[in-house]
GROMACS .gro file of C-alpha atoms in nm:
model
  427
    1MET     CA    1  -4.654   2.265   1.153
    2SER     CA    2  -4.737   2.039   0.860
    3ALA     CA    3  -4.548   2.275   0.627
    4LEU     CA    4  -4.241   2.252   0.850
    5THR     CA    5  -4.270   1.873   0.853
    6LEU     CA    6  -4.299   1.866   0.475
    7SER     CA    7  -3.995   2.093   0.448
    8SER     CA    8  -3.798   1.862   0.677
    9TYR     CA    9  -3.894   1.558   0.470
   10LEU     CA   10  -3.792   1.737   0.151
   11THR     CA   11  -3.460   1.828   0.311
   12VAL     CA   12  -3.395   1.465   0.404
   13VAL     CA   13  -3.486   1.356   0.052
   14GLY     CA   14  -3.246   1.611  -0.095
   15LEU     CA   15  -2.965   1.498   0.137
   16CYS     CA   16  -3.037   1.134   0.052
   17LEU     CA   17  -3.002   1.222  -0.315
   18LEU     CA   18  -2.669   1.390  -0.249
   19VAL     CA   19  -2.537   1.099  -0.044
   20LEU     CA   20  -2.640   0.856  -0.320
   21ILE     CA   21  -2.454   1.069  -0.575
   22GLY     CA   22  -2.151   1.079  -0.346
   23SER     CA   23  -2.158   0.701  -0.298
   24ALA     CA   24  -2.192   0.642  -0.672
   25LEU     CA   25  -1.890   0.866  -0.738
   26ARG     CA   26  -1.673   0.687  -0.484
   27SER     CA   27  -1.324   0.684  -0.633
   28PRO     CA   28  -1.089   0.386  -0.614
   29HIS     CA   29  -0.789   0.607  -0.697
   30GLY     CA   30  -0.585   0.879  -0.544
   31PRO     CA   31  -0.496   0.982  -0.190
   32THR     CA   32  -0.861   0.974  -0.083
   33GLN     CA   33  -0.891   0.604  -0.156
   34GLY     CA   34  -1.144   0.446   0.079
   35ALA     CA   35  -1.308   0.780   0.160
   36SER     CA   36  -1.632   0.882  -0.007
   37LEU     CA   37  -1.785   1.214  -0.094
   38ALA     CA   38  -2.091   1.071   0.078
   39SER     CA   39  -1.914   1.113   0.414
   40ILE     CA   40  -1.919   1.492   0.367
   41VAL     CA   41  -2.292   1.488   0.311
   42LEU     CA   42  -2.349   1.251   0.601
   43ILE     CA   43  -2.173   1.478   0.852
   44SER     CA   44  -2.377   1.775   0.729
   45VAL     CA   45  -2.699   1.583   0.797
   46TYR     CA   46  -2.630   1.579   1.172
   47VAL     CA   47  -2.624   1.960   1.174
   48ILE     CA   48  -2.895   2.026   0.916
   49VAL     CA   49  -3.168   1.781   1.021
   50GLY     CA   50  -3.035   1.593   1.327
   51PRO     CA   51  -2.871   1.264   1.427
   52ALA     CA   52  -3.180   1.047   1.369
   53ALA     CA   53  -3.199   1.163   1.008
   54ALA     CA   54  -2.825   1.096   0.970
   55ILE     CA   55  -2.883   0.728   1.049
   56VAL     CA   56  -3.159   0.713   0.786
   57VAL     CA   57  -2.943   0.887   0.527
   58ALA     CA   58  -2.653   0.649   0.602
   59GLY     CA   59  -2.884   0.355   0.540
   60ILE     CA   60  -3.001   0.500   0.210
   61GLY     CA   61  -2.642   0.571   0.106
   62SER     CA   62  -2.545   0.210   0.175
   63LEU     CA   63  -2.771   0.099  -0.110
   64ILE     CA   64  -2.498   0.203  -0.353
   65GLN     CA   65  -2.223  -0.060  -0.338
   66ALA     CA   66  -1.972  -0.219  -0.571
   67ARG     CA   67  -2.107  -0.464  -0.826
   68ARG     CA   68  -2.073  -0.840  -0.788
   69VAL     CA   69  -2.033  -0.818  -0.410
   70PRO     CA   70  -2.171  -1.125  -0.228
   71LEU     CA   71  -2.499  -1.068  -0.046
   72ILE     CA   72  -2.347  -1.131   0.297
   73LYS     CA   73  -2.088  -0.859   0.236
   74ARG     CA   74  -2.355  -0.620   0.114
   75VAL     CA   75  -2.555  -0.677   0.431
   76PHE     CA   76  -2.247  -0.630   0.650
   77SER     CA   77  -2.146  -0.313   0.465
   78SER     CA   78  -2.493  -0.164   0.509
   79ALA     CA   79  -2.503  -0.258   0.877
   80GLN     CA   80  -2.153  -0.118   0.923
   81ARG     CA   81  -2.251   0.220   0.778
   82ILE     CA   82  -2.573   0.240   0.980
   83LEU     CA   83  -2.403   0.142   1.307
   84SER     CA   84  -2.117   0.386   1.242
   85ALA     CA   85  -2.372   0.662   1.182
   86ALA     CA   86  -2.548   0.559   1.504
   87GLY     CA   87  -2.219   0.586   1.693
   88GLY     CA   88  -2.175   0.932   1.550
   89ALA     CA   89  -2.530   1.020   1.652
   90LEU     CA   90  -2.461   0.925   2.013
   91ALA     CA   91  -2.151   1.145   2.019
   92PHE     CA   92  -2.341   1.433   1.857
   93MET     CA   93  -2.620   1.413   2.114
   94ALA     CA   94  -2.374   1.374   2.404
   95VAL     CA   95  -2.246   1.729   2.347
   96ASP     CA   96  -2.586   1.865   2.246
   97GLY     CA   97  -2.475   1.944   1.893
   98PRO     CA   98  -2.671   2.229   1.732
   99VAL     CA   99  -2.932   2.130   1.473
  100GLY     CA  100  -3.066   2.376   1.216
  101ARG     CA  101  -2.885   2.677   1.368
  102VAL     CA  102  -2.616   2.899   1.216
  103ALA     CA  103  -2.573   3.181   1.470
  104LEU     CA  104  -2.212   3.270   1.556
  105GLU     CA  105  -2.246   3.143   1.914
  106HIS     CA  106  -2.330   2.796   1.779
  107VAL     CA  107  -2.008   2.759   1.580
  108PRO     CA  108  -1.775   2.637   1.863
  109ARG     CA  109  -2.025   2.372   1.978
  110ALA     CA  110  -2.087   2.268   1.617
  111ILE     CA  111  -1.712   2.222   1.560
  112LEU     CA  112  -1.683   2.016   1.879
  113ALA     CA  113  -1.989   1.807   1.789
  114VAL     CA  114  -1.869   1.739   1.434
  115THR     CA  115  -1.520   1.645   1.557
  116LEU     CA  116  -1.654   1.398   1.813
  117THR     CA  117  -1.910   1.265   1.565
  118GLY     CA  118  -1.636   1.199   1.309
  119LEU     CA  119  -1.416   1.026   1.568
  120ALA     CA  120  -1.705   0.811   1.694
  121HIS     CA  121  -1.791   0.719   1.334
  122GLN     CA  122  -1.431   0.610   1.271
  123VAL     CA  123  -1.405   0.414   1.596
  124VAL     CA  124  -1.723   0.214   1.536
  125ASN     CA  125  -1.625   0.150   1.175
  126ALA     CA  126  -1.273   0.036   1.276
  127VAL     CA  127  -1.403  -0.193   1.550
  128LEU     CA  128  -1.649  -0.362   1.317
  129MET     CA  129  -1.386  -0.411   1.048
  130SER     CA  130  -1.139  -0.543   1.306
  131CYS     CA  131  -1.387  -0.806   1.423
  132VAL     CA  132  -1.436  -0.933   1.068
  133LEU     CA  133  -1.064  -0.928   0.984
  134SER     CA  134  -0.980  -1.107   1.307
  135LEU     CA  135  -1.226  -1.385   1.230
  136GLU     CA  136  -1.117  -1.418   0.866
  137ARG     CA  137  -0.740  -1.366   0.881
  138GLY     CA  138  -0.625  -1.343   1.241
  139PRO     CA  139  -0.503  -1.069   1.478
  140ALA     CA  140  -0.186  -0.995   1.278
  141VAL     CA  141  -0.395  -0.854   0.993
  142VAL     CA  142  -0.592  -0.643   1.242
  143ARG     CA  143  -0.270  -0.481   1.365
  144ALA     CA  144  -0.168  -0.408   1.008
  145PHE     CA  145  -0.515  -0.268   0.937
  146PHE     CA  146  -0.486  -0.019   1.224
  147SER     CA  147  -0.128   0.084   1.144
  148GLU     CA  148  -0.171   0.110   0.767
  149VAL     CA  149  -0.535   0.216   0.725
  150VAL     CA  150  -0.700   0.350   1.039
  151VAL     CA  151  -0.422   0.572   1.174
  152PRO     CA  152  -0.312   0.730   0.841
  153THR     CA  153  -0.672   0.811   0.739
  154ALA     CA  154  -0.793   0.947   1.074
  155LEU     CA  155  -0.704   1.314   1.013
  156PRO     CA  156  -0.817   1.318   0.647
  157MET     CA  157  -1.154   1.177   0.753
  158LEU     CA  158  -1.189   1.451   1.016
  159GLY     CA  159  -1.119   1.700   0.738
  160TYR     CA  160  -1.413   1.553   0.548
  161GLY     CA  161  -1.622   1.620   0.856
  162PHE     CA  162  -1.532   1.988   0.860
  163LEU     CA  163  -1.623   2.013   0.493
  164GLY     CA  164  -1.956   1.864   0.592
  165LEU     CA  165  -1.995   2.136   0.857
  166ILE     CA  166  -1.933   2.405   0.594
  167LEU     CA  167  -2.194   2.240   0.371
  168ALA     CA  168  -2.440   2.239   0.662
  169PHE     CA  169  -2.394   2.608   0.739
  170MET     CA  170  -2.438   2.698   0.372
  171TRP     CA  171  -2.750   2.480   0.351
  172ILE     CA  172  -2.906   2.625   0.668
  173GLY     CA  173  -2.811   2.974   0.555
  174GLY     CA  174  -3.061   2.945   0.272
  175LEU     CA  175  -2.875   2.784  -0.019
  176GLY     CA  176  -3.031   2.440   0.025
  177MET     CA  177  -2.940   2.196  -0.253
  178ILE     CA  178  -2.729   2.466  -0.416
  179ALA     CA  179  -2.494   2.437  -0.117
  180GLY     CA  180  -2.448   2.070  -0.196
  181LEU     CA  181  -2.360   2.148  -0.555
  182LEU     CA  182  -2.122   2.428  -0.458
  183THR     CA  183  -1.944   2.198  -0.214
  184LEU     CA  184  -1.939   1.871  -0.403
  185VAL     CA  185  -1.890   1.973  -0.767
  186PRO     CA  186  -1.538   2.120  -0.713
  187LEU     CA  187  -1.445   1.810  -0.512
  188ILE     CA  188  -1.580   1.583  -0.784
  189VAL     CA  189  -1.371   1.766  -1.045
  190ALA     CA  190  -1.061   1.747  -0.824
  191ARG     CA  191  -1.112   1.378  -0.761
  192TRP     CA  192  -1.161   1.316  -1.132
  193ALA     CA  193  -0.830   1.489  -1.203
  194LEU     CA  194  -0.659   1.280  -0.933
  195SER     CA  195  -0.813   0.964  -1.071
  196GLN     CA  196  -0.676   1.043  -1.418
  197ASP     CA  197  -0.330   1.081  -1.270
  198ALA     CA  198  -0.377   0.754  -1.082
  199VAL     CA  199  -0.492   0.578  -1.400
  200GLU     CA  200  -0.184   0.704  -1.583
  201ARG     CA  201   0.042   0.582  -1.303
  202ALA     CA  202  -0.135   0.246  -1.304
  203ALA     CA  203  -0.076   0.220  -1.680
  204GLN     CA  204   0.293   0.298  -1.630
  205ALA     CA  205   0.315   0.032  -1.358
  206ALA     CA  206   0.140  -0.221  -1.583
  207THR     CA  207   0.388  -0.146  -1.862
  208MET     CA  208   0.680  -0.196  -1.625
  209ARG     CA  209   0.534  -0.522  -1.499
  210ALA     CA  210   0.489  -0.650  -1.854
  211PHE     CA  211   0.852  -0.558  -1.927
  212ILE     CA  212   0.974  -0.735  -1.614
  213GLN     CA  213   0.768  -1.045  -1.692
  214LEU     CA  214   0.926  -1.054  -2.036
  215ILE     CA  215   1.271  -1.048  -1.875
  216GLU     CA  216   1.180  -1.317  -1.622
  217THR     CA  217   1.080  -1.559  -1.897
  218LYS     CA  218   1.455  -1.613  -1.929
  219ASP     CA  219   1.446  -1.821  -1.614
  220LEU     CA  220   1.151  -2.019  -1.479
  221TYR     CA  221   1.300  -2.009  -1.131
  222THR     CA  222   1.291  -1.629  -1.101
  223ARG     CA  223   0.942  -1.582  -1.244
  224GLY     CA  224   0.746  -1.343  -1.024
  225HIS     CA  225   1.057  -1.248  -0.825
  226SER     CA  226   1.044  -0.876  -0.907
  227GLU     CA  227   0.674  -0.854  -0.823
  228ARG     CA  228   0.734  -1.016  -0.486
  229VAL     CA  229   1.028  -0.788  -0.410
  230SER     CA  230   0.814  -0.487  -0.499
  231GLU     CA  231   0.536  -0.611  -0.273
  232GLY     CA  232   0.774  -0.688   0.014
  233ALA     CA  233   0.946  -0.352  -0.017
  234GLY     CA  234   0.603  -0.189  -0.016
  235MET     CA  235   0.511  -0.371   0.306
  236LEU     CA  236   0.830  -0.249   0.471
  237GLY     CA  237   0.789   0.104   0.336
  238ARG     CA  238   0.440   0.132   0.482
  239HIS     CA  239   0.569   0.003   0.814
  240LEU     CA  240   0.837   0.274   0.802
  241ARG     CA  241   0.564   0.530   0.724
  242LEU     CA  242   0.720   0.663   0.404
  243SER     CA  243   0.542   0.945   0.228
  244GLU     CA  244   0.313   0.848  -0.058
  245ASP     CA  245   0.558   0.957  -0.330
  246ARG     CA  246   0.852   0.775  -0.169
  247GLN     CA  247   0.636   0.468  -0.109
  248GLN     CA  248   0.548   0.451  -0.477
  249ALA     CA  249   0.912   0.509  -0.573
  250LEU     CA  250   1.025   0.227  -0.343
  251GLU     CA  251   0.776  -0.016  -0.498
  252HIS     CA  252   0.895   0.087  -0.846
  253ALA     CA  253   1.253   0.027  -0.734
  254GLY     CA  254   1.160  -0.322  -0.617
  255LEU     CA  255   0.995  -0.395  -0.948
  256LEU     CA  256   1.287  -0.268  -1.154
  257HIS     CA  257   1.584  -0.376  -0.943
  258ASP     CA  258   1.682  -0.660  -1.182
  259VAL     CA  259   1.582  -0.492  -1.507
  260GLY     CA  260   1.948  -0.487  -1.615
  261LYS     CA  261   1.945  -0.865  -1.650
  262VAL     CA  262   1.785  -0.813  -1.988
  263GLY     CA  263   2.143  -0.763  -2.108
  264VAL     CA  264   2.278  -1.078  -1.941
  265PRO     CA  265   2.295  -1.383  -2.170
  266THR     CA  266   2.024  -1.638  -2.099
  267SER     CA  267   2.286  -1.915  -2.083
  268ILE     CA  268   2.442  -1.746  -1.780
  269ILE     CA  269   2.112  -1.683  -1.601
  270ARG     CA  270   2.001  -2.044  -1.649
  271LYS     CA  271   2.340  -2.202  -1.577
  272PRO     CA  272   2.286  -2.450  -1.292
  273GLY     CA  273   2.651  -2.470  -1.190
  274ARG     CA  274   2.920  -2.233  -1.062
  275LEU     CA  275   2.987  -1.926  -1.278
  276ASP     CA  276   3.338  -1.857  -1.402
  277ASP     CA  277   3.500  -1.514  -1.367
  278ALA     CA  278   3.383  -1.388  -1.706
  279GLU     CA  279   3.027  -1.497  -1.639
  280MET     CA  280   3.032  -1.335  -1.296
  281ASP     CA  281   3.160  -1.013  -1.453
  282ALA     CA  282   2.857  -1.018  -1.683
  283ILE     CA  283   2.630  -1.058  -1.379
  284ARG     CA  284   2.809  -0.774  -1.199
  285LEU     CA  285   2.709  -0.535  -1.476
  286HIS     CA  286   2.333  -0.582  -1.443
  287PRO     CA  287   2.279  -0.301  -1.185
  288ALA     CA  288   2.456  -0.046  -1.405
  289ARG     CA  289   2.272  -0.170  -1.713
  290GLY     CA  290   1.948  -0.134  -1.524
  291VAL     CA  291   2.020   0.231  -1.453
  292GLU     CA  292   2.102   0.285  -1.820
  293LEU     CA  293   1.769   0.134  -1.921
  294ILE     CA  294   1.560   0.349  -1.688
  295GLY     CA  295   1.785   0.654  -1.705
  296ASN     CA  296   1.554   0.843  -1.940
  297ILE     CA  297   1.237   0.760  -1.747
  298PRO     CA  298   1.134   1.046  -1.516
  299PHE     CA  299   1.172   0.851  -1.190
  300LEU     CA  300   1.297   0.983  -0.862
  301GLU     CA  301   1.672   0.949  -0.820
  302GLU     CA  302   1.612   0.710  -0.529
  303VAL     CA  303   1.480   0.453  -0.774
  304LYS     CA  304   1.793   0.469  -0.987
  305SER     CA  305   2.025   0.455  -0.686
  306ALA     CA  306   1.835   0.153  -0.551
  307VAL     CA  307   1.866  -0.029  -0.884
  308LEU     CA  308   2.239   0.051  -0.899
  309HIS     CA  309   2.332  -0.035  -0.541
  310HIS     CA  310   2.095  -0.310  -0.428
  311HIS     CA  311   2.385  -0.560  -0.417
  312GLU     CA  312   2.602  -0.352  -0.186
  313LYS     CA  313   2.674  -0.509   0.155
  314PHE     CA  314   2.663  -0.332   0.489
  315ASP     CA  315   3.027  -0.426   0.554
  316GLY     CA  316   3.140  -0.292   0.214
  317SER     CA  317   3.195  -0.631   0.048
  318GLY     CA  318   2.921  -0.591  -0.213
  319TYR     CA  319   2.912  -0.447  -0.564
  320PRO     CA  320   2.928  -0.242  -0.785
  321ALA     CA  321   3.087   0.036  -0.570
  322GLY     CA  322   3.178  -0.140  -0.245
  323LEU     CA  323   2.971   0.105  -0.041
  324SER     CA  324   2.920   0.031   0.329
  325GLY     CA  325   2.686   0.124   0.613
  326THR     CA  326   2.462   0.423   0.563
  327ASN     CA  327   2.662   0.525   0.258
  328ILE     CA  328   2.448   0.269   0.078
  329PRO     CA  329   2.131   0.449  -0.041
  330TYR     CA  330   1.831   0.391   0.184
  331PHE     CA  331   1.614   0.229  -0.083
  332ALA     CA  332   1.902   0.004  -0.191
  333ARG     CA  333   1.936  -0.124   0.166
  334ILE     CA  334   1.564  -0.203   0.174
  335ILE     CA  335   1.563  -0.374  -0.166
  336GLY     CA  336   1.873  -0.574  -0.073
  337ILE     CA  337   1.696  -0.726   0.229
  338VAL     CA  338   1.372  -0.811   0.049
  339ASP     CA  339   1.562  -0.937  -0.257
  340ALA     CA  340   1.766  -1.177  -0.043
  341PHE     CA  341   1.458  -1.290   0.148
  342ASP     CA  342   1.263  -1.377  -0.166
  343CYS     CA  343   1.562  -1.546  -0.323
  344LEU     CA  344   1.621  -1.766  -0.020
  345THR     CA  345   1.256  -1.868   0.007
  346SER     CA  346   1.245  -1.958  -0.366
  347THR     CA  347   1.373  -2.267  -0.542
  348ARG     CA  348   1.669  -2.223  -0.776
  349SER     CA  349   1.813  -2.465  -1.028
  350TYR     CA  350   2.110  -2.517  -0.797
  351ARG     CA  351   1.939  -2.542  -0.454
  352PRO     CA  352   1.596  -2.586  -0.289
  353ALA     CA  353   1.396  -2.310  -0.122
  354ARG     CA  354   1.450  -2.244   0.248
  355SER     CA  355   1.166  -2.203   0.494
  356ILE     CA  356   1.056  -1.858   0.604
  357GLU     CA  357   1.176  -1.925   0.960
  358GLU     CA  358   1.519  -2.040   0.841
  359THR     CA  359   1.549  -1.741   0.609
  360ILE     CA  360   1.462  -1.497   0.887
  361ALA     CA  361   1.735  -1.656   1.100
  362ILE     CA  362   1.982  -1.602   0.815
  363LEU     CA  363   1.885  -1.235   0.778
  364VAL     CA  364   1.924  -1.181   1.151
  365GLN     CA  365   2.263  -1.354   1.153
  366ASP     CA  366   2.386  -1.134   0.866
  367ARG     CA  367   2.228  -0.811   0.995
  368HIS     CA  368   2.561  -0.635   1.051
  369THR     CA  369   2.764  -0.780   0.764
  370HIS     CA  370   2.529  -0.802   0.468
  371PHE     CA  371   2.229  -0.596   0.579
  372ASP     CA  372   2.131  -0.282   0.768
  373PRO     CA  373   2.046  -0.416   1.117
  374THR     CA  374   1.769  -0.163   1.185
  375LEU     CA  375   1.595  -0.240   0.857
  376VAL     CA  376   1.631  -0.615   0.910
  377ASP     CA  377   1.459  -0.582   1.248
  378ALA     CA  378   1.176  -0.382   1.089
  379PHE     CA  379   1.136  -0.632   0.805
  380VAL     CA  380   1.127  -0.928   1.043
  381GLU     CA  381   0.855  -0.749   1.241
  382VAL     CA  382   0.654  -0.688   0.923
  383ILE     CA  383   0.679  -1.053   0.816
  384GLY     CA  384   0.573  -1.159   1.165
  385GLN     CA  385   0.266  -0.937   1.144
  386GLN     CA  386   0.160  -0.984   0.782
  387GLY     CA  387   0.320  -1.309   0.674
  388TRP     CA  388   0.477  -1.384   0.337
  389THR     CA  389   0.363  -1.577   0.032
  390PRO     CA  390   0.672  -1.742  -0.122
  391ALA     CA  391   0.718  -1.835  -0.485
  392ALA     CA  392   0.483  -2.095  -0.632
  393ALA     CA  393   0.573  -2.451  -0.547
  394ASP     CA  394   0.536  -2.568  -0.910
  395GLN     CA  395   0.898  -2.498  -0.997
  396PRO     CA  396   1.113  -2.794  -1.108
  397ALA     CA  397   1.316  -2.958  -0.834
  398PRO     CA  398   1.678  -2.842  -0.819
  399ASN     CA  399   1.958  -3.057  -0.952
  400GLY     CA  400   2.077  -3.250  -0.647
  401THR     CA  401   2.421  -3.312  -0.798
  402ILE     CA  402   2.501  -2.940  -0.801
  403ASP     CA  403   2.693  -2.783  -0.513
  404ALA     CA  404   2.438  -2.575  -0.318
  405ALA     CA  405   2.689  -2.307  -0.221
  406ILE     CA  406   2.647  -2.110  -0.540
  407ASP     CA  407   2.458  -1.800  -0.633
  408HIS     CA  408   2.468  -1.602  -0.952
  409ASP     CA  409   2.463  -1.262  -0.783
  410ASP     CA  410   2.626  -1.282  -0.441
  411LEU     CA  411   3.004  -1.256  -0.478
  412SER     CA  412   3.064  -1.351  -0.115
  413LEU     CA  413   2.975  -1.707  -0.214
  414GLY     CA  414   3.287  -1.745  -0.418
  415SER     CA  415   3.500  -1.707  -0.106
  416GLY     CA  416   3.274  -1.898   0.131
  417GLY     CA  417   3.094  -1.597   0.279
  418GLY     CA  418   2.861  -1.575   0.576
  419ALA     CA  419   2.527  -1.740   0.634
  420THR     CA  420   2.375  -1.583   0.327
  421GLY     CA  421   2.681  -1.677   0.128
  422SER     CA  422   2.673  -2.037   0.234
  423ALA     CA  423   2.308  -2.074   0.146
  424ALA     CA  424   2.231  -1.849  -0.145
  425GLY     CA  425   2.233  -1.477  -0.189
  426PRO     CA  426   1.985  -1.247  -0.360
  427ALA     CA  427   1.888  -1.313  -0.718
   0.00000   0.00000   0.00000
């Protein structure tokens, strides 16, 4: 009996070691962001040693956390992992999950137990996080957390649980710690490869942002505009549940939509008054110049079409091609809405910023003429849920002697266009 007890203790120690390794190798990159290799080990503990040991192992694994995290957050994170493991333990015991058994007749019950354990773990974790987010940032952030984090990661996390079940069967079958190595080492290598790809993409994004910032030094009033459009387009894309590749492409399109302005003379961009025909012609060319600049970069075609057509109008009155309705590329319709929204909520040399509420009213009013009505409704819903941080308030005040009905991009202003035209169109 004492030998069996010693063996059990050694097993728990070995699993604790594996979960510590998994926690230490937690990757901030790639599609598994937020998920840890430690979760695979933790699920296996329920089957190998039992639910009580799983709670202990979860507590040990919580010792590995990010550096420079405040003590209160460390305590909460540890408590969160232990309570989530306890929730999983209750589910495991509720269906009498098999412990230390690998016979064929145990497989169906083990699959059921692991599935319910994983779901219970996720539910407890989500509830605890929701309580904290609700106290810190309000219920709107909680809704976004569920729609953008909890729901999309539910199935992948269950997949981690099934990998944990495989690890458990291999361990019980006699492989012991070798089973952990056979299961985790290939995953570690795969995650390393994904992280390298993510690092490369992050470097590309940083390069693009540096390029955009260089362009935006031409005009103090548009500084940060491309970043905000990229962020706003990303918010809408996640709400629309775009695939990961398309989501990244949409955010790149938002970042690069005005890159063609590098070829527009600074005197035109900074001009506080009405542009003449020649100056407006120079502005009209910036979408096509943008496509020329990024034409040799291996982006998805949707990025290029968004850059080229983000000033088209839903009624066909935009430029450069006069496209209308759904003939306007999908990404271009999204960028056009976010671009206009950020422009209107930002100060320009020729007019003050509008409030978020007033800007939303303008978008809604122009939802059949300037903008895709379905996408406007979705964007308004996103802003209502997540809010919006407008441009910094440290911009110089606009020149009050200048006629406010001007914009350097929106041609409808020249003929006294709609609500957007009479206020200011996208920059």
